[in-house]
Short mmCIF file of C-alpha atoms in Angstrom, two decimals:
data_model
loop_
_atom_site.label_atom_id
_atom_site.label_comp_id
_atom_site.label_asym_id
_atom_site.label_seq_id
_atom_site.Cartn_x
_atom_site.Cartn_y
_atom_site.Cartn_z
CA UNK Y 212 70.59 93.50 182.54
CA UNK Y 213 69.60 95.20 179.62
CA UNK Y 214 70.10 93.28 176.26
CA UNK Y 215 72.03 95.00 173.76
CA UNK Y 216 73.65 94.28 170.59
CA UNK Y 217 77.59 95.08 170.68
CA UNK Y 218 80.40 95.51 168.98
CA UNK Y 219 83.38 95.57 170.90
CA UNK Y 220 87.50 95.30 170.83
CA UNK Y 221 87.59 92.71 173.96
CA UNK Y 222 84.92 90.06 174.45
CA UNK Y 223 83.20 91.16 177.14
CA UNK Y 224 84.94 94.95 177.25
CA UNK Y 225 83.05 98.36 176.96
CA UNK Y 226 80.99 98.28 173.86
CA UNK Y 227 78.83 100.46 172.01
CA UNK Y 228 74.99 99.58 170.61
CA UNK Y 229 75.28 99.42 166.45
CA UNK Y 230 72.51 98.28 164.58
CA UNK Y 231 72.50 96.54 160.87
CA UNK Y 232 72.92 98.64 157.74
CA UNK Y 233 70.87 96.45 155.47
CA UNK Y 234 67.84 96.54 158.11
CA UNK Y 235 65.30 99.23 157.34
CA UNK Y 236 63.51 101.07 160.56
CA UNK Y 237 61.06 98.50 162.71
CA UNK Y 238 58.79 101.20 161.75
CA UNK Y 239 59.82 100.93 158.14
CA UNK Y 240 59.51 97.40 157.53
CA UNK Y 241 56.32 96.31 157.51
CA UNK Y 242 54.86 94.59 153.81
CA UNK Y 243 51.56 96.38 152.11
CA UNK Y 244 49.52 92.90 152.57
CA UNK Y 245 49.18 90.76 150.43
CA UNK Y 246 52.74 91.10 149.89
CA UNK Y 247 54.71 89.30 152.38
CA UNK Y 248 57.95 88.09 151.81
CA UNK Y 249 58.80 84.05 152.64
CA UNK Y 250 61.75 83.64 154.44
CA UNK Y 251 62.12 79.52 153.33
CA UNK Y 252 59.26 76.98 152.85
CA UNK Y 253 56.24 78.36 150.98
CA UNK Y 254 52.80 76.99 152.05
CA UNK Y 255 52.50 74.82 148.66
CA UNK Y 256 56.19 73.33 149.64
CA UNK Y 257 54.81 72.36 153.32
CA UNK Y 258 51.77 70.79 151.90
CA UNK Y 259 53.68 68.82 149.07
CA UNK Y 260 55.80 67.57 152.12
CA UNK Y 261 52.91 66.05 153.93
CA UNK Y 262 51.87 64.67 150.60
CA UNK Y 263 55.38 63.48 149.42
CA UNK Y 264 55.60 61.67 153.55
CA UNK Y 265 52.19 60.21 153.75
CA UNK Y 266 53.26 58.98 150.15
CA UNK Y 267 56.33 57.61 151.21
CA UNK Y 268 57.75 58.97 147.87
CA UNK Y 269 61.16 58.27 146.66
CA UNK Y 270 63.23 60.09 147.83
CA UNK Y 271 61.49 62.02 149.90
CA UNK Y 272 59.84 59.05 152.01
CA UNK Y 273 63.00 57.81 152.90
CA UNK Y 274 65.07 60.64 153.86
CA UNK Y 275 62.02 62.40 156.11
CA UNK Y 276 62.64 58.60 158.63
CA UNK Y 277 66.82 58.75 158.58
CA UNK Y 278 67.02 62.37 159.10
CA UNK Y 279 64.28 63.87 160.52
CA UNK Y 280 62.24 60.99 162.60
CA UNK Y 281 64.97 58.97 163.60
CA UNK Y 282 65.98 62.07 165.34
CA UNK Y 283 63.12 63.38 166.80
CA UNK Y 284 63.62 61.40 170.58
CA UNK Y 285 67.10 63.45 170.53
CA UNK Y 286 65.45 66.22 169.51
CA UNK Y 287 62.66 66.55 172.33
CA UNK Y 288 65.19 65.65 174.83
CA UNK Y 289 66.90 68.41 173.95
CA UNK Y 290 64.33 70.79 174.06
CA UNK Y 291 63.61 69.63 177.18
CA UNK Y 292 67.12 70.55 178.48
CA UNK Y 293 66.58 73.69 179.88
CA UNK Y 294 70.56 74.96 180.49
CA UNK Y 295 70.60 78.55 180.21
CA UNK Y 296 71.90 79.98 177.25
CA UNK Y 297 75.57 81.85 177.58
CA UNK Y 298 74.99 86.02 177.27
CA UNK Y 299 77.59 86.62 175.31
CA UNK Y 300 77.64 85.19 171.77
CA UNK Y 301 81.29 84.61 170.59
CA UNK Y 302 82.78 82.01 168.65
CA UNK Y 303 86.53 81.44 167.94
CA UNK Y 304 88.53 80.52 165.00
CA UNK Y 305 87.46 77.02 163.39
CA UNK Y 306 91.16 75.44 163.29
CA UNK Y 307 92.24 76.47 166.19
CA UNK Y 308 89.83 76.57 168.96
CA UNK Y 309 90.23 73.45 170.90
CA UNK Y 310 86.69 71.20 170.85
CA UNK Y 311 85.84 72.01 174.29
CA UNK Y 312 85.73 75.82 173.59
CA UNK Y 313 83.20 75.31 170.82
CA UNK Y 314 80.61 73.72 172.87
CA UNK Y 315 78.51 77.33 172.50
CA UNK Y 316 78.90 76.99 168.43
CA UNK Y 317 77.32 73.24 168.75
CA UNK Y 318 74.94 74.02 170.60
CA UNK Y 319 74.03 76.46 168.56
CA UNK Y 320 73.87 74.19 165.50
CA UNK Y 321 72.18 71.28 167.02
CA UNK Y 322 69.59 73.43 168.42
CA UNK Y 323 68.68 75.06 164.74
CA UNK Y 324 68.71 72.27 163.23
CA UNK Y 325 66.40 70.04 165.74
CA UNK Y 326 64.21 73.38 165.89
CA UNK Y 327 64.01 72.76 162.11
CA UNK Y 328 63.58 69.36 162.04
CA UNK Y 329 60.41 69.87 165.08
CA UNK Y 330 59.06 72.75 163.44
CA UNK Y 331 58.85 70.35 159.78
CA UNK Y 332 57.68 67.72 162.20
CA UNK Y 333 54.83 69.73 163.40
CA UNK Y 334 53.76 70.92 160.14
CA UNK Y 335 53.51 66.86 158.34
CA UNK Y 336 51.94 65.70 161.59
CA UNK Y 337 49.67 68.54 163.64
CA UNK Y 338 51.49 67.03 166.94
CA UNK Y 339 51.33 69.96 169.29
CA UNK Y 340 53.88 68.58 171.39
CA UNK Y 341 56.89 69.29 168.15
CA UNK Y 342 55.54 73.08 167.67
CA UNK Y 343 56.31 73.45 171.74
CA UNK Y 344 59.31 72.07 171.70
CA UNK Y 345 60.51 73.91 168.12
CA UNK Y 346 59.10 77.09 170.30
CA UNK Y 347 61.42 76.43 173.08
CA UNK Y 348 65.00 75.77 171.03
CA UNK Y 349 64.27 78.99 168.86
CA UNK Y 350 63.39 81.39 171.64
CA UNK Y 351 66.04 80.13 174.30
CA UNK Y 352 68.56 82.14 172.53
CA UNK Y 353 67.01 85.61 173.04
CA UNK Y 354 69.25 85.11 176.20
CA UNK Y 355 71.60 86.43 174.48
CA UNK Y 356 72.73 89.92 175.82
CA UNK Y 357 76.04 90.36 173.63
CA UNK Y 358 77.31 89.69 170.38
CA UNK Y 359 81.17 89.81 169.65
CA UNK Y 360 82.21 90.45 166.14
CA UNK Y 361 85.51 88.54 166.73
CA UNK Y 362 87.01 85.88 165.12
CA UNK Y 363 84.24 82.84 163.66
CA UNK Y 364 81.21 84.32 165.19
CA UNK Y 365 80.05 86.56 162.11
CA UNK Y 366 79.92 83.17 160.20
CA UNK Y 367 78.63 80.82 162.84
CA UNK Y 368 75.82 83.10 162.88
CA UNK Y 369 75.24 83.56 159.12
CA UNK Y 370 75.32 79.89 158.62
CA UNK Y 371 73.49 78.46 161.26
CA UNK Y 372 70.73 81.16 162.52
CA UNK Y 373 68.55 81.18 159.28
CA UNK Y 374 67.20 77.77 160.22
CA UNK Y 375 65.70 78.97 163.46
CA UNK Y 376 63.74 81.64 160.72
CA UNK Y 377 62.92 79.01 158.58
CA UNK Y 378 61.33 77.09 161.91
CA UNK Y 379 59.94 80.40 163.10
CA UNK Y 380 58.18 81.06 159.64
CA UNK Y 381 56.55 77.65 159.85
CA UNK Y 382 55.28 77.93 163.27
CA UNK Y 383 54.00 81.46 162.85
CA UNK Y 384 52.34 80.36 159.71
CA UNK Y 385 50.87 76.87 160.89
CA UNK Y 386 50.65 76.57 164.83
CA UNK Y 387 48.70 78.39 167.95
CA UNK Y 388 51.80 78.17 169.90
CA UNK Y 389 53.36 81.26 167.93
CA UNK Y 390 51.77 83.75 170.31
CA UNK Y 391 52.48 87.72 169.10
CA UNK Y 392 54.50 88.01 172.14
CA UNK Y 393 57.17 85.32 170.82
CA UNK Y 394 56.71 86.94 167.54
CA UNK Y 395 57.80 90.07 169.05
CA UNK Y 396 60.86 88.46 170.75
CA UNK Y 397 62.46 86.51 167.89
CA UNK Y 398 62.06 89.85 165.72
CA UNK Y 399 64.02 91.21 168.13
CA UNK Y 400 66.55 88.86 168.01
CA UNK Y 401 66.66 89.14 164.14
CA UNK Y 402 67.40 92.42 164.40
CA UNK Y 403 70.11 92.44 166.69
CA UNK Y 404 71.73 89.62 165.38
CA UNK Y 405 71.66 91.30 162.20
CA UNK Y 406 74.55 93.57 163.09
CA UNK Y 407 77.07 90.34 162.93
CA UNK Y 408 76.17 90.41 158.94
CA UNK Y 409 79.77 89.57 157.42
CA UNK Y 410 77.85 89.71 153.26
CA UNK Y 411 80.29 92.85 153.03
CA UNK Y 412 83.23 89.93 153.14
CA UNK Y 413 84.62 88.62 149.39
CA UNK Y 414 84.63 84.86 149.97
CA UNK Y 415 81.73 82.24 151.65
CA UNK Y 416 81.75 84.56 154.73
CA UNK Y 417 79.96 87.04 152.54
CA UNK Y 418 77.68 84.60 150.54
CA UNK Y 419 76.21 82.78 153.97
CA UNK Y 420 75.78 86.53 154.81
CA UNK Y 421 73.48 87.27 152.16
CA UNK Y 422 71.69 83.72 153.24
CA UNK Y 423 71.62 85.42 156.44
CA UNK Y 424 70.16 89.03 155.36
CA UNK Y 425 67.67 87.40 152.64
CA UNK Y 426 66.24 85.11 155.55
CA UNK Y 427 65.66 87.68 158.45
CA UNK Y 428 64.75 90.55 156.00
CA UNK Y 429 62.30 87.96 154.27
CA UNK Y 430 60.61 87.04 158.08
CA UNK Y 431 60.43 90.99 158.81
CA UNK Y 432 58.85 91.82 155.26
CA UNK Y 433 61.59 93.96 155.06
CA UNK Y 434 61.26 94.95 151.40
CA UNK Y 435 64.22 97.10 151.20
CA UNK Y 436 66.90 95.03 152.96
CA UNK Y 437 65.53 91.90 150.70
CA UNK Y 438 66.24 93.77 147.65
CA UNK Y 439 69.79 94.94 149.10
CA UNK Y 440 70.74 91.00 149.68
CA UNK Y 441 69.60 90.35 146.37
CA UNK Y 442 71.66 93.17 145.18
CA UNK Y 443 74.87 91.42 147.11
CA UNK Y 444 74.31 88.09 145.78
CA UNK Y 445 74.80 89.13 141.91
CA UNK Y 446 77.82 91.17 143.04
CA UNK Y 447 79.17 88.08 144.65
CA UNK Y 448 78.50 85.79 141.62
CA UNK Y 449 80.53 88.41 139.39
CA UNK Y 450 83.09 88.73 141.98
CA UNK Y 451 83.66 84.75 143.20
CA UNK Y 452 83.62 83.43 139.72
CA UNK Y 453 85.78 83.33 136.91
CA UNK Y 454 84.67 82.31 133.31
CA UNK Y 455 85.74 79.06 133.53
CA UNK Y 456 82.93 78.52 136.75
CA UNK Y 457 86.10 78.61 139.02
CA UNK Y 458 86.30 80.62 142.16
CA UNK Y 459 89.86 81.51 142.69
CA UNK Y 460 89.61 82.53 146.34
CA UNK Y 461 88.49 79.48 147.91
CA UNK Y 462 90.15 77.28 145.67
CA UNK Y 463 93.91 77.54 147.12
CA UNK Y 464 92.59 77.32 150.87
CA UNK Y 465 94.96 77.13 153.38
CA UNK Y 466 97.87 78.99 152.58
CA UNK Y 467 98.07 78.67 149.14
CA UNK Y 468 97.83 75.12 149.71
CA UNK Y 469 94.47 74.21 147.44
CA UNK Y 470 94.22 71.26 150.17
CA UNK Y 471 90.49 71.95 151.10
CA UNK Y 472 89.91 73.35 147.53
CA UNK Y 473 87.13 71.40 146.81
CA UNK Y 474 85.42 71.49 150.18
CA UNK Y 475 85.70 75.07 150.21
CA UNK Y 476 84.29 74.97 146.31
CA UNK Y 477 81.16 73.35 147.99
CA UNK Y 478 80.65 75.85 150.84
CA UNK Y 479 80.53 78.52 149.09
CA UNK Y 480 78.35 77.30 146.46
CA UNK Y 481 75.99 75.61 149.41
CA UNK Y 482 74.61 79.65 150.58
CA UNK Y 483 74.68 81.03 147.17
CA UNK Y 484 72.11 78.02 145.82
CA UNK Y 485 69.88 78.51 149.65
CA UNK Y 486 70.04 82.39 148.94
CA UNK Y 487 68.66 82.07 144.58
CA UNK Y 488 66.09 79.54 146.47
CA UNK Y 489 64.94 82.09 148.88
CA UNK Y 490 64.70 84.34 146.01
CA UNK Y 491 62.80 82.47 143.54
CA UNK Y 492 59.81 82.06 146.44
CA UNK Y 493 59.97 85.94 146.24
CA UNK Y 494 59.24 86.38 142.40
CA UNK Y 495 63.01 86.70 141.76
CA UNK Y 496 64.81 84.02 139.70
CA UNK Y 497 68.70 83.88 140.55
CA UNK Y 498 69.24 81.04 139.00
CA UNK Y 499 69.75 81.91 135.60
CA UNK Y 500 71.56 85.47 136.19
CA UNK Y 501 74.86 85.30 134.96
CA UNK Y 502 77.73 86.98 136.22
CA UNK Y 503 79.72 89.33 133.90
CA UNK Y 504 82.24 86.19 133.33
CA UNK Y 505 78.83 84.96 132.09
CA UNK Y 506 78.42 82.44 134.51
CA UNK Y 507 75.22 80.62 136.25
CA UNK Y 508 75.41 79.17 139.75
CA UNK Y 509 74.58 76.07 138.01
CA UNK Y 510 78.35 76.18 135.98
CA UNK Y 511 80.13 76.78 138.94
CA UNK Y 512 78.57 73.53 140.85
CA UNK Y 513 79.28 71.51 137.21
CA UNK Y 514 82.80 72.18 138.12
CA UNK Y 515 82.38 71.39 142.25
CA UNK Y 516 80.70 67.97 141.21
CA UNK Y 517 83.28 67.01 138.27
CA UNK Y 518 86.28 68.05 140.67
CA UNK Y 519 83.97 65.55 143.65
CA UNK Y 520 83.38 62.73 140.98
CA UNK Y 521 87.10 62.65 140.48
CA UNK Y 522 88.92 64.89 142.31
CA UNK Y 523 92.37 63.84 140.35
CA UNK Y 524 90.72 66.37 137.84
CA UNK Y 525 90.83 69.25 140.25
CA UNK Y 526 94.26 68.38 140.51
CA UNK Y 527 95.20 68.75 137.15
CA UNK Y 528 92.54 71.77 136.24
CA UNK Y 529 94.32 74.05 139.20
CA UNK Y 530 97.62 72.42 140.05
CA UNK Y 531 96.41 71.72 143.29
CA UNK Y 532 96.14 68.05 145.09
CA UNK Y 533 93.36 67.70 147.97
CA UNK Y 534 94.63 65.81 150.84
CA UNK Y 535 93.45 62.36 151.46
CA UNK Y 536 90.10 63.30 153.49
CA UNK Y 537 88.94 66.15 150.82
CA UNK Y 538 89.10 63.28 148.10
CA UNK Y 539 85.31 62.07 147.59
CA UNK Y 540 85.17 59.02 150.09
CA UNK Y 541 87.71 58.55 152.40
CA UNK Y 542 87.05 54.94 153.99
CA UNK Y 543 84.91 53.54 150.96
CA UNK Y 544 81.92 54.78 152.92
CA UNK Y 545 80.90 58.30 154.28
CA UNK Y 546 81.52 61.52 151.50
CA UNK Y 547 83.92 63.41 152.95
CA UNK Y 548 82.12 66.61 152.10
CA UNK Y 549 78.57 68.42 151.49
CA UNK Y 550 76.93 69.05 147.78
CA UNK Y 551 73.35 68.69 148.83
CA UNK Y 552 72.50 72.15 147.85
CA UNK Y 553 72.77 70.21 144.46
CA UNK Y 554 69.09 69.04 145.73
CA UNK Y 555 67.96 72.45 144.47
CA UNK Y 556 69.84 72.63 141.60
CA UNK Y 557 69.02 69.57 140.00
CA UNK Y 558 65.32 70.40 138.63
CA UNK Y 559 66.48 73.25 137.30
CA UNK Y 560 70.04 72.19 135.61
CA UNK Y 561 70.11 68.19 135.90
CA UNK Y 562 73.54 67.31 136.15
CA UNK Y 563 74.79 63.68 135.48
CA UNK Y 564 77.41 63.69 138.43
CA UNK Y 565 75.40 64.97 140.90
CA UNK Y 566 73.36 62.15 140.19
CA UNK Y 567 75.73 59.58 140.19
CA UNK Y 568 76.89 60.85 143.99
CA UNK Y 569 73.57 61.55 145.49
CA UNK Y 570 72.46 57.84 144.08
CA UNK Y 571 74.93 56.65 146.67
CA UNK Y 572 74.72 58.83 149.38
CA UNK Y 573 71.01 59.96 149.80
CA UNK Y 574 69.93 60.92 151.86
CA UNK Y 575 71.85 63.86 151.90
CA UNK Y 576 72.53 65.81 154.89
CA UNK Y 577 74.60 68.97 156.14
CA UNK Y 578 76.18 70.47 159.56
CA UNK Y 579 75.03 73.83 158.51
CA UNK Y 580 71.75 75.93 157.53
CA UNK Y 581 70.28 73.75 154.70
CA UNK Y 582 71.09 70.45 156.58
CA UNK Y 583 68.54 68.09 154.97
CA UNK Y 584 67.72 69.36 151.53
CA UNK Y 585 66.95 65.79 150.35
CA UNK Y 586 63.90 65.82 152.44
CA UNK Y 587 62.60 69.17 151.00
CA UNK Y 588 63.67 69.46 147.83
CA UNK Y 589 65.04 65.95 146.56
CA UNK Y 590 63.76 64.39 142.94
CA UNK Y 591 63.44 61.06 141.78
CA UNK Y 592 65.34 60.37 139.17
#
């Protein structure tokens, strides 16, 4: 069967072939060299990595054994698993799929992020055997024949599929086992997963879209569809943000309810922080744009980790009150939500509560693209 990319009104229905707006022509895409675009990881990051490991610097030392070697036996074993991949790609609605119906979405996840963590693994140690198996997880999934653009799948996609680019990029830049034919399949599968892009969308659907578009158009040195996610990203900072660093649509989550407020807060300002990073490797600096509210990236997470510090705050700033499990810890132990893209943010705009968390819970780690920012881009401080 012929793979396509679809778009259809059933799940498995008749279709018709689309392709990505924000993708210039294969033909039009290549870089003049000398000029490529980096999709994650520069070369200078990977070899501060080794230097940071072999260092065992704080806190990188650390956080490279809990979250990236203590999973590395998992990680080859599931390389090793060789289940075929589902042909159609569909995903349904977060709250109220039932577990067993999501097994394709975890999959998905786990395999990007031990692809990521094997591909990182490969580039600190030179161990063949972590390139081949980073190889395997990323190229399983040109099985894919069909993409729906129901329900969660846009997203699952958009926040989950850059870190098989970011793995890619390191293996095509570091290890003989990228051959030009697997370079020629996982282009292919940018492409045609490119056509699930939801950036068009208002809230965090549309900023892990621009994560999505600034990743695959920075692995295809795709100029022009670079530029147009840079383009999205300062439309979505003037849009999201109001000029108190608020973001008024995810804030009253759940019918009005403002019970996932905070959590939502954080997701949304997770892909906008990966997508200024991806920029600033590209001669672009994100960071300190400011909206027409006037507002940084950097105010808006001030907020996030004031409202995480002490969420009764956030309670009396919106009117809102999280439920018990969006407050900061709910059993004295585990955060009950992600701010490690506060990693990133932190040499550029230290922020006094973001230390006071991460101080307790480094390393820090995420279910999404950007899952272990500590080990990449965590400070001492």
């Amino acid at each position: 069967m012929r793979r396509r990319t679809v778009l259809s009104l059933g799940l498995a229905t008749s279709a018709v072939a689309v392709t990505s707006p924000y993708l210039s022509s294969p033909s039009a895409v290549a870089t003049p060299p000398g000029h490529s675009l980096t999709a994650w990881l520069s070369h200078q990051d990977i070899q501060q990595l080794k230097h940071r490991v072999k260092k065992d610097a704080s806190p990188t030392g650390a956080a490279w054994e809990q979250l990236v070697v203590a999973k590395r036996s998992a990680d080859l074993a599931r390389a090793a698993d060789q289940t075929p991949v589902e042909a159609l790609f569909y995903v349904g609605p977060y709250y109220e799929t039932p577990p067993e119906l999501l097994k394709l979405s975890h999959r998905f996840r786990w395999d990007a992020h031990a692809a990521y963590r094997l591909a990182l693994s490969y580039a600190v140690t030179s161990n063949r055997k972590f390139a081949e198996a980073a190889k395997s997880l990323i190229l399983r999934w040109q099985a894919i024949e069909e993409f729906s653009p129901k329900d969660d799948t846009p997203l699952v996609w958009a926040n989950q599929f850059p870190e098989f680019c970011w793995a890619a990029e390191i293996l095509r830049r570091n290890s003989p086992v990228w051959k030009k034919a697997d370079e020629a399949t996982f282009s292919d599968l940018i492409r045609r997963g490119m056509a699930l892009d939801p950036s068009a969308r208002s809230n965090n659907w549309g900023s892990w879209g621009v994560v999505l578009r600034l990743t695959s158009t920075a692995y295809l040195s795709d100029q022009h569809g670079f530029q147009s996610g840079v383009s999205r990203w300062k439309e979505l900072l003037d849009s999201q943000f109001d000029d108190r660093g608020w973001q008024p649509e995810e804030i009253p989550r759940n019918g009005d309810t403002g019970n996932r407020g905070i959590v939502y807060t954080h997701f949304n300002l997770h892909p906008l922080t990966l997508a200024a990073e991806i920029a600033s490797h590209n001669g672009i600096d994100l960071f300190n744009h400011r909206s027409r509210a006037g507002i940084r990236i950097a105010d808006g997470a001030a907020v996030a980790m004031r409202w995480t510090v002490d969420p009764t705050r956030f309670s009396e700033d919106t009117g809102y009150w999280p439920d018990d499990y969006e407050s900061y810890r709910v059993n004295g132990a585990i955060p009950s939500y992600s701010y490690g893209y506060g990693e990133i943010l932190e040499p550029h705009f230290p922020n006094a509560d973001f230390r006071s968390l991460a101080a307790q819970d480094r390393p820090l780690s995420f279910n999404w693209t950007g899952s272990i920012l500590t080990v990449t881009h965590g400070v001492a401080f």
